[in-house]
Short mmCIF file of C-alpha atoms and ligand atoms in Angstrom, two decimals:
data_model
loop_
_atom_site.label_atom_id
_atom_site.label_comp_id
_atom_site.label_asym_id
_atom_site.label_seq_id
_atom_site.Cartn_x
_atom_site.Cartn_y
_atom_site.Cartn_z
CA UNK A 818 -4.46 -6.54 -12.73
CA UNK A 819 -3.70 -5.20 -9.27
CA UNK A 820 -1.10 -2.45 -8.82
CA UNK A 821 0.33 -2.13 -5.40
CA UNK A 822 1.91 0.86 -4.81
CA UNK A 823 3.30 2.70 -1.38
CA UNK A 824 1.95 5.83 -0.71
CA UNK A 825 3.81 8.37 1.34
CA UNK A 826 0.64 10.03 2.92
CA UNK A 827 -0.69 6.60 4.50
CA UNK A 828 3.00 5.15 4.89
CA UNK A 829 1.15 1.65 3.25
CA UNK A 830 1.37 -0.22 0.24
CA UNK A 831 -2.07 -0.37 -1.33
CA UNK A 832 -3.87 -1.43 -4.62
CA UNK A 833 -3.93 1.83 -6.80
CA UNK A 834 -7.13 2.96 -7.75
CA UNK A 835 -7.32 5.86 -10.10
CA UNK A 836 -10.18 8.72 -9.38
CA UNK A 837 -11.30 8.39 -13.55
CA UNK A 838 -11.72 5.01 -14.51
CA UNK A 839 -8.86 3.80 -16.65
CA UNK A 840 -6.95 7.40 -16.21
CA UNK A 841 -4.25 8.69 -14.18
CA UNK A 842 -3.44 12.12 -13.78
CA UNK A 843 0.39 11.87 -12.72
CA UNK A 844 2.35 15.08 -11.99
CA UNK A 845 6.21 14.75 -11.28
CA UNK A 846 8.13 17.95 -10.08
CA UNK A 847 10.90 18.53 -12.52
CA UNK A 848 14.28 20.12 -12.82
CA UNK A 849 15.26 23.57 -11.68
CA UNK A 850 17.32 24.36 -14.83
CA UNK A 851 20.39 26.33 -13.65
CA UNK A 852 22.86 23.43 -13.95
CA UNK A 853 23.12 19.83 -15.37
CA UNK A 854 20.67 17.24 -13.70
CA UNK A 855 22.85 15.02 -11.59
CA UNK A 856 22.66 11.03 -11.48
CA UNK A 857 20.77 11.43 -7.90
CA UNK A 858 18.17 13.76 -9.66
CA UNK A 859 18.00 11.22 -12.80
CA UNK A 860 17.43 8.34 -10.60
CA UNK A 861 14.53 10.01 -9.50
CA UNK A 862 13.46 10.48 -13.43
CA UNK A 863 14.05 6.77 -13.94
CA UNK A 864 11.64 6.08 -10.89
CA UNK A 865 8.85 7.71 -12.07
CA UNK A 866 9.27 6.69 -15.52
CA UNK A 867 9.06 3.43 -14.75
CA UNK A 868 5.89 3.99 -12.73
CA UNK A 869 4.53 5.49 -15.65
CA UNK A 870 5.25 2.76 -17.47
CA UNK A 871 3.98 0.01 -15.30
CA UNK A 872 0.56 2.21 -15.18
CA UNK A 873 0.43 1.95 -19.21
CA UNK A 874 1.57 -1.79 -19.02
CA UNK A 875 -1.31 -2.26 -16.70
CA UNK A 876 -3.90 -0.51 -18.88
CA UNK A 877 -4.14 3.02 -17.39
CA UNK A 878 -3.93 6.12 -19.89
CA UNK A 879 -1.80 8.47 -18.04
CA UNK A 880 -1.43 12.05 -18.67
CA UNK A 881 1.97 13.23 -17.21
CA UNK A 882 2.58 16.79 -16.70
CA UNK A 883 6.07 17.87 -15.50
CA UNK A 884 7.22 21.41 -14.33
CA UNK A 885 10.31 23.24 -15.28
CA UNK A 886 11.69 25.55 -12.32
CA UNK A 887 13.15 28.29 -14.10
CA UNK A 888 12.68 30.79 -11.15
CA UNK A 889 12.35 31.08 -7.55
CA UNK A 890 14.03 27.93 -6.22
CA UNK A 891 16.11 29.58 -3.24
CA UNK A 892 19.27 28.19 -2.01
CA UNK A 893 18.03 27.53 0.96
CA UNK A 894 14.39 25.95 2.12
CA UNK A 895 14.07 28.60 4.90
CA UNK A 896 12.94 31.34 2.17
CA UNK A 897 16.51 32.87 2.87
CA UNK A 898 19.58 32.71 0.02
CA UNK A 899 19.71 33.52 -3.39
CA UNK A 900 17.63 32.46 -5.95
CA UNK A 901 19.25 29.35 -7.80
CA UNK A 902 18.70 30.56 -11.16
CA UNK A 903 19.93 34.09 -10.71
CA UNK A 904 23.14 32.47 -8.90
CA UNK A 905 23.63 30.17 -11.88
CA UNK A 906 23.26 33.15 -14.52
CA UNK A 907 25.88 35.30 -12.59
CA UNK A 908 28.11 32.25 -12.17
CA UNK A 909 28.21 31.97 -16.30
CA UNK A 910 27.84 35.29 -17.22
CA UNK A 911 24.77 34.86 -19.28
CA UNK A 912 20.89 35.78 -18.95
CA UNK A 913 18.85 33.99 -16.57
CA UNK A 914 16.72 32.85 -19.74
CA UNK A 915 19.85 31.80 -21.73
CA UNK A 916 20.73 29.83 -18.42
CA UNK A 917 17.18 28.14 -18.47
CA UNK A 918 16.93 27.15 -21.94
CA UNK A 919 20.39 25.72 -22.15
CA UNK A 920 20.27 23.54 -18.85
CA UNK A 921 16.52 22.48 -19.97
CA UNK A 922 17.69 21.46 -23.49
CA UNK A 923 20.39 19.37 -21.78
CA UNK A 924 17.81 17.99 -19.37
CA UNK A 925 15.67 16.75 -22.19
CA UNK A 926 18.86 15.22 -24.03
CA UNK A 927 19.86 13.09 -20.56
CA UNK A 928 16.03 11.72 -20.83
CA UNK A 929 16.38 10.73 -24.37
CA UNK A 930 19.86 9.01 -23.88
CA UNK A 931 17.94 7.14 -20.63
CA UNK A 932 15.17 5.97 -22.64
CA UNK A 933 12.77 8.29 -20.09
CA UNK A 934 9.34 9.05 -21.89
CA UNK A 935 8.83 12.88 -22.06
CA UNK A 936 5.93 14.10 -20.29
CA UNK A 937 2.43 14.95 -22.43
CA UNK A 938 2.94 18.50 -20.72
CA UNK A 939 6.14 20.55 -19.90
CA UNK A 940 5.19 23.48 -18.28
CA UNK A 941 7.62 26.35 -16.95
CA UNK A 942 7.28 28.48 -14.05
CA UNK A 943 7.73 31.59 -15.82
CA UNK A 944 4.89 30.67 -18.36
CA UNK A 945 2.64 30.88 -15.46
CA UNK A 946 3.32 33.88 -13.23
CA UNK A 947 -0.43 35.10 -13.69
CA UNK A 948 -1.61 31.62 -12.19
CA UNK A 949 0.58 31.71 -9.51
CA UNK A 950 -0.46 35.57 -8.45
CA UNK A 951 -4.24 34.20 -9.00
CA UNK A 952 -3.17 31.54 -6.37
CA UNK A 953 -1.83 33.96 -4.02
CA UNK A 954 -5.09 36.27 -4.51
CA UNK A 955 -7.27 33.33 -3.26
CA UNK A 956 -4.85 32.57 -0.29
CA UNK A 957 -5.36 36.31 0.45
CA UNK A 958 -9.17 36.32 0.41
CA UNK A 959 -9.33 33.55 2.46
CA UNK A 960 -7.17 35.44 5.22
CA UNK A 961 -4.22 32.84 5.18
CA UNK A 962 -1.17 35.45 4.07
CA UNK A 963 0.38 37.98 5.72
CA UNK A 964 3.25 40.38 4.57
CA UNK A 965 6.81 40.66 5.86
CA UNK A 966 9.29 43.33 4.70
CA UNK A 967 10.73 40.54 2.02
CA UNK A 968 7.47 38.98 0.80
CA UNK A 969 3.99 37.52 1.05
CA UNK A 970 3.77 34.56 3.78
CA UNK A 971 1.54 31.65 3.99
CA UNK A 972 0.35 31.61 8.10
CA UNK A 973 0.74 27.63 8.26
CA UNK A 974 -0.73 28.07 11.87
CA UNK A 975 -4.33 28.69 10.03
CA UNK A 976 -4.24 25.18 9.29
CA UNK A 977 -5.23 22.12 11.55
CA UNK A 978 -3.76 19.26 9.82
CA UNK A 979 -0.50 21.43 8.31
CA UNK A 980 2.49 18.91 7.77
CA UNK A 981 -0.08 15.47 7.51
CA UNK A 982 2.16 14.13 4.64
CA UNK A 983 5.67 14.53 6.81
CA UNK A 984 4.20 13.82 10.00
CA UNK A 985 5.89 16.78 11.15
CA UNK A 986 6.07 17.70 14.75
CA UNK A 987 5.34 21.33 14.11
CA UNK A 988 6.06 22.01 17.75
CA UNK A 989 8.96 20.04 17.90
CA UNK A 990 10.13 22.45 14.88
CA UNK A 991 9.29 25.55 16.63
CA UNK A 992 10.95 24.95 19.72
CA UNK A 993 14.17 24.33 17.55
CA UNK A 994 13.73 26.92 15.08
CA UNK A 995 16.98 28.27 13.73
CA UNK A 996 18.04 32.06 14.46
CA UNK A 997 18.82 32.74 10.74
CA UNK A 998 15.04 32.29 9.68
CA UNK A 999 13.30 35.12 8.14
CA UNK A 1000 12.69 37.95 10.52
CA UNK A 1001 9.01 37.95 11.52
CA UNK A 1002 7.83 34.48 10.67
CA UNK A 1003 4.64 33.48 12.77
CA UNK A 1004 5.35 29.83 12.81
CA UNK A 1005 8.72 28.23 11.92
CA UNK A 1006 6.83 26.40 8.90
CA UNK A 1007 5.62 29.41 7.16
CA UNK A 1008 6.77 29.75 3.90
CA UNK A 1009 7.07 32.62 1.11
CA UNK A 1010 4.46 32.75 -1.62
CA UNK A 1011 5.45 35.87 -3.10
CA UNK A 1012 9.04 37.46 -2.55
CA UNK A 1013 9.86 41.07 -3.16
CA UNK A 1014 12.70 42.38 -5.34
CA UNK A 1015 15.64 43.79 -3.07
CA UNK A 1016 15.22 47.73 -2.77
CA UNK A 1017 18.67 48.18 -3.61
CA UNK A 1018 19.26 45.90 -6.57
CA UNK A 1019 17.42 44.86 -9.65
CA UNK A 1020 16.52 41.27 -10.11
CA UNK A 1021 16.89 39.66 -13.91
CA UNK A 1022 13.64 38.21 -13.45
CA UNK A 1023 10.84 39.98 -11.73
CA UNK A 1024 7.14 41.00 -12.30
CA UNK A 1025 4.29 43.45 -10.85
CA UNK A 1026 1.86 41.99 -8.59
CA UNK A 1027 -0.94 43.46 -6.47
CA UNK A 1028 1.91 43.07 -3.41
CA UNK A 1029 4.76 44.54 -5.06
CA UNK A 1030 7.38 43.66 -7.76
CA UNK A 1031 9.22 40.16 -7.31
CA UNK A 1032 8.77 36.66 -7.75
CA UNK A 1033 6.69 33.90 -6.91
CA UNK A 1034 7.88 31.66 -4.24
CA UNK A 1035 8.95 28.20 -5.57
CA UNK A 1036 6.10 25.75 -4.32
CA UNK A 1037 3.69 27.82 -5.73
CA UNK A 1038 4.33 26.96 -9.41
CA UNK A 1039 3.66 23.23 -8.80
CA UNK A 1040 0.33 23.80 -7.23
CA UNK A 1041 -0.55 26.37 -9.96
CA UNK A 1042 0.42 24.31 -12.95
CA UNK A 1043 -0.93 21.20 -11.57
CA UNK A 1044 -4.24 22.52 -11.03
CA UNK A 1045 -4.16 23.86 -14.56
CA UNK A 1046 -3.44 21.11 -16.32
CA UNK A 1047 -4.54 18.06 -14.29
CA UNK A 1048 -8.00 19.61 -12.65
CA UNK A 1049 -8.62 19.87 -8.60
CA UNK A 1050 -7.70 16.14 -7.86
CA UNK A 1051 -5.28 14.09 -9.22
CA UNK A 1052 -4.03 10.61 -8.75
CA UNK A 1053 -0.14 10.64 -8.44
CA UNK A 1054 2.60 13.09 -7.22
CA UNK A 1055 6.12 12.56 -7.24
CA UNK A 1056 9.45 13.47 -6.13
CA UNK A 1057 12.50 12.42 -4.53
CA UNK A 1058 11.99 12.01 -0.71
CA UNK A 1059 13.66 15.68 0.08
CA UNK A 1060 10.66 17.05 -1.16
CA UNK A 1061 8.45 15.13 1.34
CA UNK A 1062 8.81 17.69 4.70
CA UNK A 1063 8.93 20.98 2.90
CA UNK A 1064 8.13 21.21 -0.96
CA UNK A 1065 5.05 18.90 -1.01
CA UNK A 1066 4.06 19.59 2.39
CA UNK A 1067 3.41 23.56 1.12
CA UNK A 1068 2.09 22.54 -2.41
CA UNK A 1069 -0.61 20.65 -0.05
CA UNK A 1070 -1.28 23.55 2.22
CA UNK A 1071 -1.58 26.08 -0.67
CA UNK A 1072 -3.51 23.72 -3.14
CA UNK A 1073 -6.13 22.31 -0.14
CA UNK A 1074 -6.77 25.71 1.20
CA UNK A 1075 -7.90 27.03 -1.87
CA UNK A 1076 -10.10 23.85 -3.15
CA UNK A 1077 -11.04 22.60 0.22
CA UNK A 1078 -10.91 18.96 -0.96
CA UNK A 1079 -7.94 16.27 -0.68
CA UNK A 1080 -5.60 16.99 -3.85
CA UNK A 1081 -3.63 14.17 -4.54
CA UNK A 1082 -4.66 10.19 -3.85
CA UNK A 1083 -0.86 8.82 -3.97
CA UNK A 1084 1.95 10.64 -3.02
CA UNK A 1085 5.29 8.83 -4.06
CA UNK A 1086 8.88 9.28 -3.59
CA UNK A 1087 12.00 8.02 -4.97
CA UNK A 1088 14.80 7.50 -2.31
CA UNK A 1089 18.36 9.11 -2.70
CA UNK A 1090 21.54 8.26 -4.79
CA UNK A 1091 24.18 8.36 -2.32
CA UNK A 1092 28.09 9.34 -2.85
CA UNK A 1093 30.62 7.78 -0.29
CA UNK A 1094 29.38 8.09 3.30
CA UNK A 1095 25.95 7.58 3.07
CA UNK A 1096 25.97 11.70 1.71
CA UNK A 1097 23.09 12.55 -0.73
CA UNK A 1098 24.82 13.57 -3.94
CA UNK A 1099 23.25 17.33 -4.40
CA UNK A 1100 23.59 19.81 -7.03
CA UNK A 1101 24.46 22.77 -4.97
CA UNK A 1102 27.50 20.96 -3.19
CA UNK A 1103 29.09 20.66 -6.39
CA UNK A 1104 31.54 17.81 -7.15
CA UNK A 1105 28.42 15.78 -8.39
CA UNK A 1106 28.45 13.59 -11.46
CA UNK A 1107 26.33 14.04 -14.61
CA UNK A 1108 25.18 11.46 -17.27
CA UNK A 1109 27.86 13.20 -19.20
CA UNK A 1110 30.55 12.27 -16.68
CA UNK A 1111 29.39 8.85 -17.01
CA UNK A 1112 29.70 8.98 -20.85
CA UNK A 1113 33.05 10.42 -20.76
CA UNK A 1114 34.21 7.52 -18.63
CA UNK A 1115 32.89 4.79 -21.40
CA UNK A 1116 29.42 3.96 -20.01
CA UNK A 1117 26.60 3.78 -22.04
CA UNK A 1118 23.58 5.69 -20.50
CA UNK A 1119 21.14 2.60 -20.44
CA UNK A 1120 23.74 1.06 -18.03
CA UNK A 1121 23.22 3.50 -15.59
CA UNK A 1122 19.23 2.80 -15.83
CA UNK A 1123 19.99 -0.67 -15.47
CA UNK A 1124 22.13 0.41 -12.42
CA UNK A 1125 19.06 2.08 -10.98
CA UNK A 1126 16.44 -0.70 -11.80
CA UNK A 1127 18.96 -2.90 -9.75
CA UNK A 1128 17.75 -1.27 -6.27
CA UNK A 1129 14.14 -0.92 -5.10
CA UNK A 1130 12.87 2.94 -5.62
CA UNK A 1131 12.58 2.99 -1.73
CA UNK A 1132 16.06 2.10 -0.84
CA UNK A 1133 18.84 4.46 -0.96
CA UNK A 1134 21.10 3.78 -3.43
CA UNK A 1135 25.12 3.84 -2.68
CA UNK A 1136 26.72 4.92 -6.20
CA UNK A 1137 30.15 2.69 -6.54
CA UNK A 1138 31.80 2.66 -9.85
CA UNK A 1139 32.27 -1.22 -9.32
CA UNK A 1140 28.67 -1.42 -9.19
CA UNK A 1141 28.18 0.50 -12.18
CA UNK A 1142 30.68 -1.60 -13.79
CA UNK A 1143 28.69 -4.88 -12.70
CA UNK A 1144 25.52 -3.47 -14.16
CA UNK A 1145 27.40 -2.18 -17.43
CA UNK A 1146 28.39 -5.79 -17.83
CA UNK A 1147 25.06 -7.15 -17.19
CA UNK A 1148 23.44 -4.69 -19.78
CA UNK A 1149 25.59 -5.89 -22.35
CA UNK A 1150 24.88 -9.33 -21.77
CA UNK A 1151 21.61 -8.36 -22.08
CA UNK A 1152 22.02 -6.17 -25.03
CA UNK A 1153 23.72 -9.15 -27.17
CA UNK A 1154 21.21 -11.70 -25.92
CA UNK A 1155 18.06 -9.52 -27.23
CA UNK A 1156 20.22 -8.86 -30.68
CA UNK A 1157 20.52 -12.84 -30.77
CA UNK A 1158 17.08 -13.67 -29.92
CA UNK A 1159 15.58 -10.95 -32.57
CA UNK A 1160 17.74 -12.87 -34.95
CA UNK A 1161 16.37 -15.92 -33.82
CA UNK A 1162 12.92 -15.06 -33.73
CA UNK A 1163 12.96 -13.46 -37.22
CA UNK A 1164 14.29 -16.80 -38.51
CA UNK A 1165 11.97 -19.08 -36.30
CA UNK A 1166 8.28 -20.29 -36.57
CA UNK A 1167 5.79 -19.92 -33.81
CA UNK A 1168 5.83 -21.57 -30.34
CA UNK A 1169 4.31 -24.54 -29.34
CA UNK A 1170 1.14 -24.73 -27.12
CA UNK A 1171 3.63 -26.09 -24.25
CA UNK A 1172 5.76 -23.25 -24.93
CA UNK A 1173 3.16 -21.16 -24.51
CA UNK A 1174 2.36 -22.13 -20.94
CA UNK A 1175 5.96 -22.23 -19.97
CA UNK A 1176 6.34 -18.57 -21.06
CA UNK A 1177 3.08 -17.13 -19.56
CA UNK A 1178 4.57 -18.12 -16.16
CA UNK A 1179 7.76 -16.42 -16.57
CA UNK A 1180 5.44 -13.22 -17.29
CA UNK A 1181 3.55 -13.95 -14.15
CA UNK A 1182 6.75 -13.67 -12.33
CA UNK A 1183 7.45 -10.55 -13.99
CA UNK A 1184 3.84 -9.20 -13.29
CA UNK A 1185 3.82 -9.88 -9.66
CA UNK A 1186 7.32 -8.01 -9.47
CA UNK A 1187 5.85 -4.98 -11.31
CA UNK A 1188 2.68 -5.30 -9.02
CA UNK A 1189 4.79 -5.49 -5.89
CA UNK A 1190 5.34 -1.56 -5.59
CA UNK A 1191 7.37 -1.80 -8.85
CA UNK A 1192 9.97 -4.32 -7.45
CA UNK A 1193 12.35 -4.07 -10.40
CA UNK A 1194 15.13 -6.13 -9.02
CA UNK A 1195 12.67 -8.82 -9.03
CA UNK A 1196 11.51 -7.92 -12.55
CA UNK A 1197 15.20 -8.06 -13.53
CA UNK A 1198 15.58 -11.34 -12.33
CA UNK A 1199 12.15 -12.55 -13.91
CA UNK A 1200 13.68 -11.31 -17.25
CA UNK A 1201 16.96 -13.46 -17.02
CA UNK A 1202 14.67 -16.04 -16.08
CA UNK A 1203 12.93 -16.00 -19.17
CA UNK A 1204 16.56 -15.52 -21.17
CA UNK A 1205 17.83 -18.55 -19.81
CA UNK A 1206 15.00 -20.73 -20.42
CA UNK A 1207 16.45 -22.57 -23.68
CA UNK A 1208 13.12 -24.44 -24.08
CA UNK A 1209 11.60 -21.65 -25.50
CA UNK A 1210 11.06 -20.96 -28.61
CA UNK A 1211 12.80 -17.68 -29.65
CA UNK A 1212 9.68 -15.97 -31.48
CA UNK A 1213 7.81 -16.65 -27.83
CA UNK A 1214 10.81 -15.78 -25.98
CA UNK A 1215 11.29 -12.39 -28.25
CA UNK A 1216 7.57 -11.26 -27.52
CA UNK A 1217 7.86 -11.59 -23.98
CA UNK A 1218 11.11 -9.62 -23.65
CA UNK A 1219 9.53 -7.06 -25.68
CA UNK A 1220 6.52 -7.16 -23.47
CA UNK A 1221 8.87 -6.73 -20.32
CA UNK A 1222 10.62 -4.25 -22.04
CA UNK A 1223 7.54 -1.88 -21.99
CA UNK A 1224 8.28 -1.75 -18.34
CA UNK A 1225 11.93 -1.68 -18.08
CA UNK A 1226 12.72 0.69 -20.63
CA UNK A 1227 15.58 -0.49 -22.38
CA UNK A 1228 14.55 -0.12 -25.89
CA UNK A 1229 15.25 -3.43 -26.87
CA UNK A 1230 13.05 -3.57 -29.63
CA UNK A 1231 15.60 -1.68 -31.95
CA UNK A 1232 18.85 -1.82 -29.85
CA UNK A 1233 21.98 -2.15 -31.96
CA UNK A 1234 25.38 -3.64 -30.94
CA UNK A 1235 27.53 -1.23 -28.99
CA UNK A 1236 29.59 0.71 -31.34
CA UNK A 1237 32.89 1.57 -29.67
CA UNK A 1238 35.89 3.00 -31.09
CA UNK A 1239 38.40 0.58 -31.53
CA UNK A 1240 41.98 2.25 -32.11
CA UNK A 1241 43.97 0.97 -34.90
CA UNK A 1242 46.71 -0.85 -32.94
CA UNK A 1243 44.40 -2.59 -30.86
CA UNK A 1244 42.96 -4.06 -33.43
CA UNK A 1245 46.35 -4.87 -35.52
CA UNK A 1246 47.46 -6.62 -32.13
CA UNK A 1247 44.16 -8.77 -31.94
CA UNK A 1248 44.30 -9.58 -35.14
CA UNK A 1249 47.97 -10.73 -34.90
CA UNK A 1250 47.18 -12.95 -31.75
CA UNK A 1251 43.91 -14.29 -33.27
CA UNK A 1252 46.37 -15.59 -36.13
CA UNK A 1253 48.57 -17.04 -33.37
CA UNK A 1254 45.97 -18.59 -31.98
CA UNK A 1255 44.78 -20.33 -35.22
CA UNK A 1256 48.14 -21.64 -35.89
CA UNK A 1257 48.41 -22.92 -32.27
CA UNK A 1258 45.40 -24.67 -32.48
CA UNK A 1259 46.28 -25.99 -36.27
CA UNK A 1260 49.43 -27.81 -34.79
CA UNK A 1261 47.07 -29.17 -32.04
CA UNK A 1262 49.12 -26.92 -29.33
CA UNK A 1263 46.18 -26.18 -27.13
CA UNK A 1264 48.11 -25.11 -24.04
CA UNK A 1265 49.53 -22.26 -26.44
CA UNK A 1266 46.08 -21.33 -28.33
CA UNK A 1267 44.83 -21.02 -24.41
CA UNK A 1268 47.52 -18.80 -23.38
CA UNK A 1269 46.80 -16.44 -26.48
CA UNK A 1270 42.99 -16.40 -25.46
CA UNK A 1271 43.96 -15.28 -22.26
CA UNK A 1272 45.98 -12.59 -23.87
CA UNK A 1273 43.32 -11.48 -25.81
CA UNK A 1274 40.96 -10.93 -22.90
CA UNK A 1275 43.51 -9.21 -21.08
CA UNK A 1276 43.20 -6.48 -23.88
CA UNK A 1277 39.38 -6.26 -22.72
CA UNK A 1278 38.16 -8.22 -25.63
CA UNK A 1279 36.10 -10.73 -26.02
CA UNK A 1280 36.61 -14.17 -28.70
CA UNK A 1281 33.95 -16.04 -29.97
CA UNK A 1282 34.57 -19.06 -32.18
CA UNK A 1283 32.06 -19.00 -34.63
CA UNK A 1284 31.22 -21.54 -37.81
CA UNK A 1285 32.79 -18.65 -39.86
CA UNK A 1286 35.73 -18.29 -37.87
CA UNK A 1287 36.93 -16.39 -34.49
CA UNK A 1288 34.86 -13.06 -34.00
CA UNK A 1289 36.06 -10.64 -31.40
CA UNK A 1290 34.55 -7.35 -30.19
CA UNK A 1291 35.66 -4.82 -27.38
CA UNK A 1292 33.85 -4.81 -24.46
P1 AMP B 116 16.10 19.64 -8.61
O1 AMP B 116 16.23 19.69 -9.68
O2 AMP B 116 17.12 19.84 -7.41
O3 AMP B 116 14.76 19.99 -8.00
O4 AMP B 116 15.76 18.01 -8.36
C1 AMP B 116 15.19 17.27 -9.15
C2 AMP B 116 14.73 15.83 -8.51
O5 AMP B 116 15.70 15.08 -8.34
C3 AMP B 116 13.81 16.29 -7.39
O6 AMP B 116 12.61 15.29 -7.66
C4 AMP B 116 14.67 15.71 -6.01
O7 AMP B 116 13.67 15.46 -4.98
C5 AMP B 116 15.68 14.67 -6.62
N1 AMP B 116 16.55 14.52 -6.12
C6 AMP B 116 17.69 15.81 -5.37
N2 AMP B 116 18.62 14.66 -4.98
C7 AMP B 116 18.76 13.54 -5.39
C8 AMP B 116 19.43 12.59 -4.83
N3 AMP B 116 20.80 12.59 -4.53
N4 AMP B 116 18.69 11.17 -5.24
C9 AMP B 116 17.48 11.10 -6.03
N5 AMP B 116 16.98 12.07 -6.24
C10 AMP B 116 17.07 13.09 -6.03
ZN1 ZN B 117 7.23 20.32 -7.10
#
């Protein structure tokens, strides 16, 4: 077993090794719960789910922690702009707590609909204010922070290797610094660890601290909660690629300054889902698509999972309705094959020795794909290879498919035929056409029977002739 994974820190694909034998400490940056997750965010969570499932499939016991950002994530990375949560509350005329509760629940429902396994530990930023203040105190004791009018800042100039993860050209950034940066920052890369409440208005969420009433800087929560739940060193930390240059870079600066140790062995990042002309789908831009919007258009959530798995996680994926349609068709084919195979396996006896060998060959392809930095397009191809292998006894094929599904996560073991509400008019038209076709066949008018079959297909209906007679279903 040799799982190879890309590490943003080294920019290389290397064989994964955990710090503690057999165990993986995994931290994934979670949602900012001021709005629904969009399908771009969900692409990142699907990638992380595949990673976690693959680690489990390869034999590691994973402890997975995910945070929920319910305070302090500003609309700008430059420590200016509004707190996203307060903005969401103002938009909807609700309390910040109501907003957080509502969108966190909506996020959990999205995870369930996409078959994404929940983390072992969910942790909310607002439940860990004391830990975050504790970190700022530790940074203060090391002389790494300074005070400005609007908050307490981390002095990145004091670190020799700041920006190592993103390979930042700090001098270049300094030269091109924007004028709208917070006044008084010593270095363009310095960031707030504690922000003060405005003097003239009350914030909805604020806490006392040794430096003044306010709220923690966004980057701090991940450092504080990862330390609390996973210890000073962890194996893998994930997020989307947008987190490399600022959020994860700052998490590293804070955490390693305090512990004096390398914090994370493997940094892994999912590439963007883009819309149209390569533009990243973003929550703050408006006009984004939610999973519910896909459902409202008639797509089944696992079809979106299939769509994401069709691209490698380190490649940008352009969202197009036609591509989603192809993924949905492929997923329906998979669903139907899985149901057929499950029924056949239940009725079938065990496979022969020959079949066993052929099957382990299939799994070898699949294993290679997973071990090759989670190459899901290849893994899907290996899965279809298995399903097309008609020589394999059903029991064997079904067992192999279930094994693959531990990584792919389509929930095939208990998958049911898709329930589509068919309107009564359509059903009546289809039944009438089927009766006409049966009559045409009886009269040996095959040209007419074919014509009717075409008409049925044009209604978006699949027709199958079975020993029990014609069976149809809406696609
Ligand atoms: P947020 O809720 O904005 O903090 O984002 C949640 C996760 O989605 C983070 O890991 C982001 O890096 C990731 N993300 C944001 N936009 C996209 C996108 N267009 N495609 C893929 N992942 C994204
Ligand atoms: Zn984070």
